[in-house]
Coordinates of C-alpha atoms in Angstrom, one line a residue:
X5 CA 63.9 107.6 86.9
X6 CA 62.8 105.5 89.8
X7 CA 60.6 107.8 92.1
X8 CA 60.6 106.9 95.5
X9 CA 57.1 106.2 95.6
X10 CA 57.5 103.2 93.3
X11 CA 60.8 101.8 95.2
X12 CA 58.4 101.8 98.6
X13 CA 55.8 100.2 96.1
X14 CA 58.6 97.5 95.2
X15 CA 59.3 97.6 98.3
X16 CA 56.0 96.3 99.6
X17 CA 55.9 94.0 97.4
X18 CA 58.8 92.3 98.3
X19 CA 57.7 92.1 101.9
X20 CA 54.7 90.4 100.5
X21 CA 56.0 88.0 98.6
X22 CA 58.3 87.4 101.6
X23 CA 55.0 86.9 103.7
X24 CA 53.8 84.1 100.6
X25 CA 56.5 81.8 100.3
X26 CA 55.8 78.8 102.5
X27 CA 57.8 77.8 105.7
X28 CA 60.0 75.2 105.1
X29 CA 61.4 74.8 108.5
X30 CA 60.6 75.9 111.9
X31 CA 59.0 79.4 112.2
X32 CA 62.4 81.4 113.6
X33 CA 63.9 79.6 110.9
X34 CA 61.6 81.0 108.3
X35 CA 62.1 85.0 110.1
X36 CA 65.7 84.2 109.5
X37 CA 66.0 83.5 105.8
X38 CA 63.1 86.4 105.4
X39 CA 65.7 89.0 106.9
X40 CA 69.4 89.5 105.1
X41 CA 70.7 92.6 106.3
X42 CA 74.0 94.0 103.9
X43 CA 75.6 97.1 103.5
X44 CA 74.1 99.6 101.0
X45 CA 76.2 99.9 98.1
X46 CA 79.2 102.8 98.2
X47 CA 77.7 104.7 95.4
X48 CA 74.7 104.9 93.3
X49 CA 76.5 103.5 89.4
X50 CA 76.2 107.7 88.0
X51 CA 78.2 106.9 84.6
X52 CA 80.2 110.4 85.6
X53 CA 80.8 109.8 89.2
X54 CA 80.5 106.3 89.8
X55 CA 80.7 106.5 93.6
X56 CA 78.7 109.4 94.0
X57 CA 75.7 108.6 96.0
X58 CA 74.5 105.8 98.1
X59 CA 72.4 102.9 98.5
X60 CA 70.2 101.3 100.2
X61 CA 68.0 104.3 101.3
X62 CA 66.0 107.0 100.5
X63 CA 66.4 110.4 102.1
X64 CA 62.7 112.0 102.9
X65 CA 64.3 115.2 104.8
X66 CA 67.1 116.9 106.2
X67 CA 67.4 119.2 109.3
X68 CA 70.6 121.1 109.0
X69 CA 72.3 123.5 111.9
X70 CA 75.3 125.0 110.8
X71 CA 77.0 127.7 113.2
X72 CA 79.3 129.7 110.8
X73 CA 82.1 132.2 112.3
X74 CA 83.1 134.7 109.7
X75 CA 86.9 135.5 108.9
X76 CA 87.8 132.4 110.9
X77 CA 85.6 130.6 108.8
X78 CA 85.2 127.6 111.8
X79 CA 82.4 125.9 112.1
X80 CA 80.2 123.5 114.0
X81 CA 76.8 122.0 112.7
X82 CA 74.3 118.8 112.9
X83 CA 72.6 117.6 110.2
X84 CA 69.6 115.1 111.2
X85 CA 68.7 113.0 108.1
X86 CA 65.0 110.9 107.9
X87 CA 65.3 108.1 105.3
X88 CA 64.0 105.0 104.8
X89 CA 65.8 101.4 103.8
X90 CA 65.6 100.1 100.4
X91 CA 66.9 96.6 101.7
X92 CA 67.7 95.4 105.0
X93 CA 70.8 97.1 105.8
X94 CA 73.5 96.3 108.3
X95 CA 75.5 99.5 107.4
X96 CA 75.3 102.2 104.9
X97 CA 77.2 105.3 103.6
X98 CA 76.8 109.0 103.5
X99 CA 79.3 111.2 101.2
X100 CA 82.0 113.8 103.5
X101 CA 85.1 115.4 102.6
X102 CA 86.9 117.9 105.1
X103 CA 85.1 117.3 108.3
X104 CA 86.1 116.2 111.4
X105 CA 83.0 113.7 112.6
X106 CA 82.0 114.1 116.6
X107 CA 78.9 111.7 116.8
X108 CA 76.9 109.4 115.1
X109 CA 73.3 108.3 116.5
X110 CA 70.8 106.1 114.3
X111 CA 67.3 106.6 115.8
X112 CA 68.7 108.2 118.5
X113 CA 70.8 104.9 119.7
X114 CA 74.9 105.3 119.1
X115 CA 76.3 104.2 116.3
X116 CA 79.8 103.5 115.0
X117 CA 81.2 104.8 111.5
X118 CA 84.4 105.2 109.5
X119 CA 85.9 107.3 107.2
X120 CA 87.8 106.6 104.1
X121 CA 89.1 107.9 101.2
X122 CA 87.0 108.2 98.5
X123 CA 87.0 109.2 94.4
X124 CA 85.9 112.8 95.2
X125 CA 85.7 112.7 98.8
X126 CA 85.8 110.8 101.5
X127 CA 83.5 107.4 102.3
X128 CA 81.1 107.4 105.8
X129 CA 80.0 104.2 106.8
X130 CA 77.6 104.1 109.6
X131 CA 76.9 100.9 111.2
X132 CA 73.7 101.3 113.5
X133 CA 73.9 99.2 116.7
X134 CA 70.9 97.4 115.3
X135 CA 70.5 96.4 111.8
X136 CA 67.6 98.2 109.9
X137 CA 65.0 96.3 107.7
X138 CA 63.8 96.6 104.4
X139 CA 61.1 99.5 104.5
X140 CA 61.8 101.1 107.5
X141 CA 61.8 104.8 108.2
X142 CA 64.7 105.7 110.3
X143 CA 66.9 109.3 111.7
X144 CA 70.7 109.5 111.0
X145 CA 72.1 112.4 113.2
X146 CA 75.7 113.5 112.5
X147 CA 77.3 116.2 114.7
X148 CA 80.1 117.5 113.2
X149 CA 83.0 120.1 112.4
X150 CA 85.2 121.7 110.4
X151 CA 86.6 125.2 108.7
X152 CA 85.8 126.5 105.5
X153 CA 89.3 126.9 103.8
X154 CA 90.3 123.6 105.3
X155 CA 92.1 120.8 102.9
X156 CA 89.7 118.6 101.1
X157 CA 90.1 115.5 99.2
X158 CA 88.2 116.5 96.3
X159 CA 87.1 120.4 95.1
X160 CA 85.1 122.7 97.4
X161 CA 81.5 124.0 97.2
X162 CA 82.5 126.8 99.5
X163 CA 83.1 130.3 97.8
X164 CA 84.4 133.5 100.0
X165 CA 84.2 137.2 100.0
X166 CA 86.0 140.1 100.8
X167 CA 83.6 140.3 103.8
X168 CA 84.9 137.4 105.8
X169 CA 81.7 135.2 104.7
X170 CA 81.0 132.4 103.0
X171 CA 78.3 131.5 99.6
X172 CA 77.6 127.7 98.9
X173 CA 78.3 126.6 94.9
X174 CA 78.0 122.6 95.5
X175 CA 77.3 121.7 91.7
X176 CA 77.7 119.0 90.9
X177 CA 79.5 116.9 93.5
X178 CA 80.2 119.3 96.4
X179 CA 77.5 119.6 98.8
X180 CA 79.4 116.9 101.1
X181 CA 81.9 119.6 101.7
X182 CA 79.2 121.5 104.0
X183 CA 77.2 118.3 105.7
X184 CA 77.4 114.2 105.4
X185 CA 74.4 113.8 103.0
X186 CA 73.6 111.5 100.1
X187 CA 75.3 113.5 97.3
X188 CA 73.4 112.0 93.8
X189 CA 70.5 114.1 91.7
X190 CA 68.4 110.8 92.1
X191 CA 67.8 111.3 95.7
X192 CA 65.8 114.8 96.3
X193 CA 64.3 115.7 99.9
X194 CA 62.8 118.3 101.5
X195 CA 64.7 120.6 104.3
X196 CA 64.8 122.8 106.9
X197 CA 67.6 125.1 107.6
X198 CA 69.2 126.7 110.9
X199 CA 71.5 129.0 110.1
X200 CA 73.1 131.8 112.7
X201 CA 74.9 134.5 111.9
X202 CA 76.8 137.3 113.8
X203 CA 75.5 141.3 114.4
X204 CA 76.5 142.5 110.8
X205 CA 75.8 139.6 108.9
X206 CA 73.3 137.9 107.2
X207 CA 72.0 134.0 106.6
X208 CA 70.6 132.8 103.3
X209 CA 69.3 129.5 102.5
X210 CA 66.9 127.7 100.0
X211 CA 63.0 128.4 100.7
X212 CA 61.3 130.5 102.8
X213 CA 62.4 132.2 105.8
X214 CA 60.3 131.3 109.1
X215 CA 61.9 133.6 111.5
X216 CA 65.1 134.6 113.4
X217 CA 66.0 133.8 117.1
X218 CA 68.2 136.5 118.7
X219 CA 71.1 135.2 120.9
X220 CA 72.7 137.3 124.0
X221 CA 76.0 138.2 122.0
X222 CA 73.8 140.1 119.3
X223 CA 74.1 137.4 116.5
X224 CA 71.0 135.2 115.9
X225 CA 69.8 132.2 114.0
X226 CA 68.1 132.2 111.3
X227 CA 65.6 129.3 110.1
X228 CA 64.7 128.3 106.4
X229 CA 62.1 125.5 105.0
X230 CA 62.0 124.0 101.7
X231 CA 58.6 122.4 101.1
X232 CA 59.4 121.2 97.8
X233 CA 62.1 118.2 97.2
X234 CA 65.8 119.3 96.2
X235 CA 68.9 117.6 95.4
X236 CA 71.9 118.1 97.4
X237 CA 74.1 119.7 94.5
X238 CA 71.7 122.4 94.6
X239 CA 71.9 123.6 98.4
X240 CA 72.5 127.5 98.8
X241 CA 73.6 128.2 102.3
X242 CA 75.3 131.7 103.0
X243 CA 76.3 134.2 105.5
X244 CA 77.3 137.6 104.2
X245 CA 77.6 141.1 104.8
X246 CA 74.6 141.5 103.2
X247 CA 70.5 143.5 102.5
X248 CA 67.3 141.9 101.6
X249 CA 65.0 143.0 99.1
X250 CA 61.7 141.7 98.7
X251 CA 59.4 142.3 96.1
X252 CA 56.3 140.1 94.3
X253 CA 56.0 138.9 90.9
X254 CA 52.9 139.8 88.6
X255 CA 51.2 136.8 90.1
X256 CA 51.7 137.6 93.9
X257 CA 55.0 135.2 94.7
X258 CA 57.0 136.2 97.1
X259 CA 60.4 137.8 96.0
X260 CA 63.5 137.8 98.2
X261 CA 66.8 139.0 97.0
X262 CA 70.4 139.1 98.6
X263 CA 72.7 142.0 97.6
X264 CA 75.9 143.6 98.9
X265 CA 75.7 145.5 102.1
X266 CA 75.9 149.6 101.2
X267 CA 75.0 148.6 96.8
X268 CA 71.1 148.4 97.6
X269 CA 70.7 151.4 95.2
X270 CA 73.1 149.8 92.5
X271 CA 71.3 146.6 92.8
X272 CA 67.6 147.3 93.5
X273 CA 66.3 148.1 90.1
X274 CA 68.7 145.4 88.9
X275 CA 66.5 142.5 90.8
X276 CA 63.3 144.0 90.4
X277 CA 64.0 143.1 86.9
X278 CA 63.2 139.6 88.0
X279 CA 59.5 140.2 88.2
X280 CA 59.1 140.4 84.5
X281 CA 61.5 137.2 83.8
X282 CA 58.9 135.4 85.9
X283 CA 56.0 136.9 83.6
X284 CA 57.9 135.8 80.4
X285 CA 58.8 132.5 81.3
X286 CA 55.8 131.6 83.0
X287 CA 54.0 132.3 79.6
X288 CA 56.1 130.0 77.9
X289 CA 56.7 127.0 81.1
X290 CA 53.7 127.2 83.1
X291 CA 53.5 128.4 86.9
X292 CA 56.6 128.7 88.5
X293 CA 57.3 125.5 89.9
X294 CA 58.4 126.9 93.7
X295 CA 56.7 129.1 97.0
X296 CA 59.5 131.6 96.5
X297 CA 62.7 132.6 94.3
X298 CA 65.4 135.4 94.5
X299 CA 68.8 135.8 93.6
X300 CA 71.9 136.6 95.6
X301 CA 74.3 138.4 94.1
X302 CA 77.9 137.8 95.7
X303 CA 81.5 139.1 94.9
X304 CA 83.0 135.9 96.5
X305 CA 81.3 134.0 92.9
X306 CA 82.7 134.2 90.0
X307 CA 80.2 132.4 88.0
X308 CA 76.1 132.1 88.3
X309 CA 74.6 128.9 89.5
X310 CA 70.9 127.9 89.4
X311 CA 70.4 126.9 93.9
X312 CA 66.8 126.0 94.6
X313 CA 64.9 129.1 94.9
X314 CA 67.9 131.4 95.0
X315 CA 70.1 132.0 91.8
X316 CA 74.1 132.7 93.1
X317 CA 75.8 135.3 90.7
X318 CA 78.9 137.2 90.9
X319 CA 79.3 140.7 91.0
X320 CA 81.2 140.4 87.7
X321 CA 77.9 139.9 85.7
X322 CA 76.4 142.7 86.4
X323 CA 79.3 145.1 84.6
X324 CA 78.5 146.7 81.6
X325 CA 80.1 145.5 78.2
X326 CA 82.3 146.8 75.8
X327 CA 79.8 148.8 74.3
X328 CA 78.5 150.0 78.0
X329 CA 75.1 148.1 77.6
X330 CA 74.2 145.6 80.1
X331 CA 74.0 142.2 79.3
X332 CA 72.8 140.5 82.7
X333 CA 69.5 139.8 81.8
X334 CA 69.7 136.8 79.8
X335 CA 72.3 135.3 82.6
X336 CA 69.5 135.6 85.0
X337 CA 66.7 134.6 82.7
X338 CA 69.0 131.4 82.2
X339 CA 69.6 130.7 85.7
X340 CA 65.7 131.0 86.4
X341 CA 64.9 128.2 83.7
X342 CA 67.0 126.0 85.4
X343 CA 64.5 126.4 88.3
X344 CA 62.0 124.7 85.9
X345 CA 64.7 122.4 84.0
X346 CA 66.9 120.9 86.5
X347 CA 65.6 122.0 90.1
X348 CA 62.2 121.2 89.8
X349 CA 62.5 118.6 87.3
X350 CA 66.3 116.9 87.7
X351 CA 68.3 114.4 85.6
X352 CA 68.6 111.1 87.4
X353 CA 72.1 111.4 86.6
X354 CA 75.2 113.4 85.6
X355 CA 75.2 112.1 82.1
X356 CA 71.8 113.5 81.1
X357 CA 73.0 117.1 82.2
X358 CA 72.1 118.8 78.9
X359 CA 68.3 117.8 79.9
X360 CA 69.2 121.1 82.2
X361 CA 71.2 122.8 80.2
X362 CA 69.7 122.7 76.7
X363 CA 66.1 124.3 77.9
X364 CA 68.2 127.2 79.3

């Protein structure tokens, strides 16, 4: 895999050898041929999903708001994006499907876009009103709409309860169904999460949570941070009717779980199990590789997906078998591997998916 830190070394070193070659004409001349701006390719060449992705950047972070109205399941959100060019780039992609786009602003300067069909979504081509050069750091902001149940060109990440809400499964291609990002395991960032949610409901997201501001019609928003990088397919956003539960492991990490509203006493000593899956697992991987973990338990799921720092699992897991014994356990010791084997360490691309599976 190509880290990002050598692709800014290469980088560099372009720009140096740039700087070497002598001038063969007049000095605006020479600035000329040393600047080529193109667009970034349409999709990163993933043998799976060949125009998943983008190119010509990096993504370092993104800063997502996303104001989520249960049972109508409208929404409006921003996502801010810090990246940096991996060529001079006249114009480059992000990956959307279902949303209706309001603005576009490159380093706070309007830009124009388009939208086309894609493979498994749509294509977003921003073009900034200035060309961007090899190396640079720059800030994509994309203001933007939609409703959860809306038609999509491709499959939807977004899963719904009984309660009106709304849980994010986005593996492996569906995180463009909730914000414009770069969609590809090869490009992890960090990110911060605002998330509101009305009086009733709750907001989840990846990392920790900072703190809530309350707004004048009782709901409030509700902010996140992910210190650690994390690919897109992995994003688990959420508002639910919904109960924390916090706990620590044996080592002293913080333990926050999500589980239906009025089921805390069903569900409590079922999470607290989690404590001793870390124990085990650490003994065997090594420290857990994250600030915090948890898992949400949701009946709007049907399956049980490994998000960054908070395992989604549905309701249906934790029923007893034919024989009445539980057998939940090993779903969520699986889903915490993953946390190791595929989170923290990810496959470059979709072909080399059994590099997360086969460990769990």
């Amino acid at each position: 895999m190509t880290t990002r830190r050598s692709a800014l070394k290469l980088g560099g070193a372009a720009v140096a050898a740039a700087v070497a070659v002598p001038a063969l004409g007049s000095p605006a001349s020479a600035r000329s041929h040393g600047f080529d701006p193109k667009p970034g390719s349409n999709g990163v060449g993933d043998p799976l999903f060949p125009t998943l992705g983008n190119g010509g950047y990096q993504v370092v972070h993104y800063d997502l708001t996303f104001d989520f109205t249960p049972v109508t399941y409208d929404f409006t959100a921003a996502v801010r994006i810090n990246a940096r060019a991996t060529q001079d780039l006249s114009a480059f992609n992000l990956d959307t499907d279902g949303h209706t786009i309001d603005s576009v602003t490159v380093d706070g300067r309007p830009a124009t876009w388009e939208l086309t069909p894609g493979q498994s979504g749509q294509e977003f081509t921003v073009t900034p009103a200035r060309p961007l050069h090899h190396g640079r750091a720059f800030t994509a902001e994309v203001r933007y709409r939609g409703n959860g149940k809306a038609p999509r060109l491709g499959l939807s990440g977004w899963k719904f309860g009984a309660d009106g809400g709304f849980a994010s499964a986005a593996q492996s291609s569906r995180a463009d169904t909730f914000l414009p990002c770069n969609d590809t395991p090869s490009d992890k960032a960090t990110w911060t999460f605002h998330i509101s949610a009305p009086r009733g409901y709750v907001a989840a997201a990846n990392g920790e949570l900072l703190h809530k501001t309350p707004r004048a019609d009782g709901s409030a928003v509700w902010h996140f941070a992910l210190r650690e990088r994390m690919a897109t397919e992995l994003i688990g956003i959420a508002v639910v009717k919904g109960t924390y539960l916090y706990g620590t492991s044996h080592r002293g990490l913080p333990l926050r779980h999500i589980v239906p509203q009025g089921q805390e006493d069903k569900y409590g000593p079922i999470v607290a199990r989690t404590a001793d899956h870390l124990a085990w697992l650490e003994a065997k991987f090594g420290r857990y590789p994250f600030s915090v973990y948890g898992v949400h338990i949701y009946d709007g799921y049907t399956d049980a997906l490994e998000n960054q720092t908070l395992s989604l699992f549905s309701t249906n897991w934790f029923k007893p078998d034919a024989n009445g014994r539980p057998g939940y356990e090993t779903t969520m010791v699986h889903e915490l591997v993953h946390q190791w084997f595929g989170d923290s360490v990810t496959p470059n691309d979709w072909q080399q998916a059994w590099l997360n599976e086969g460990p769990a």
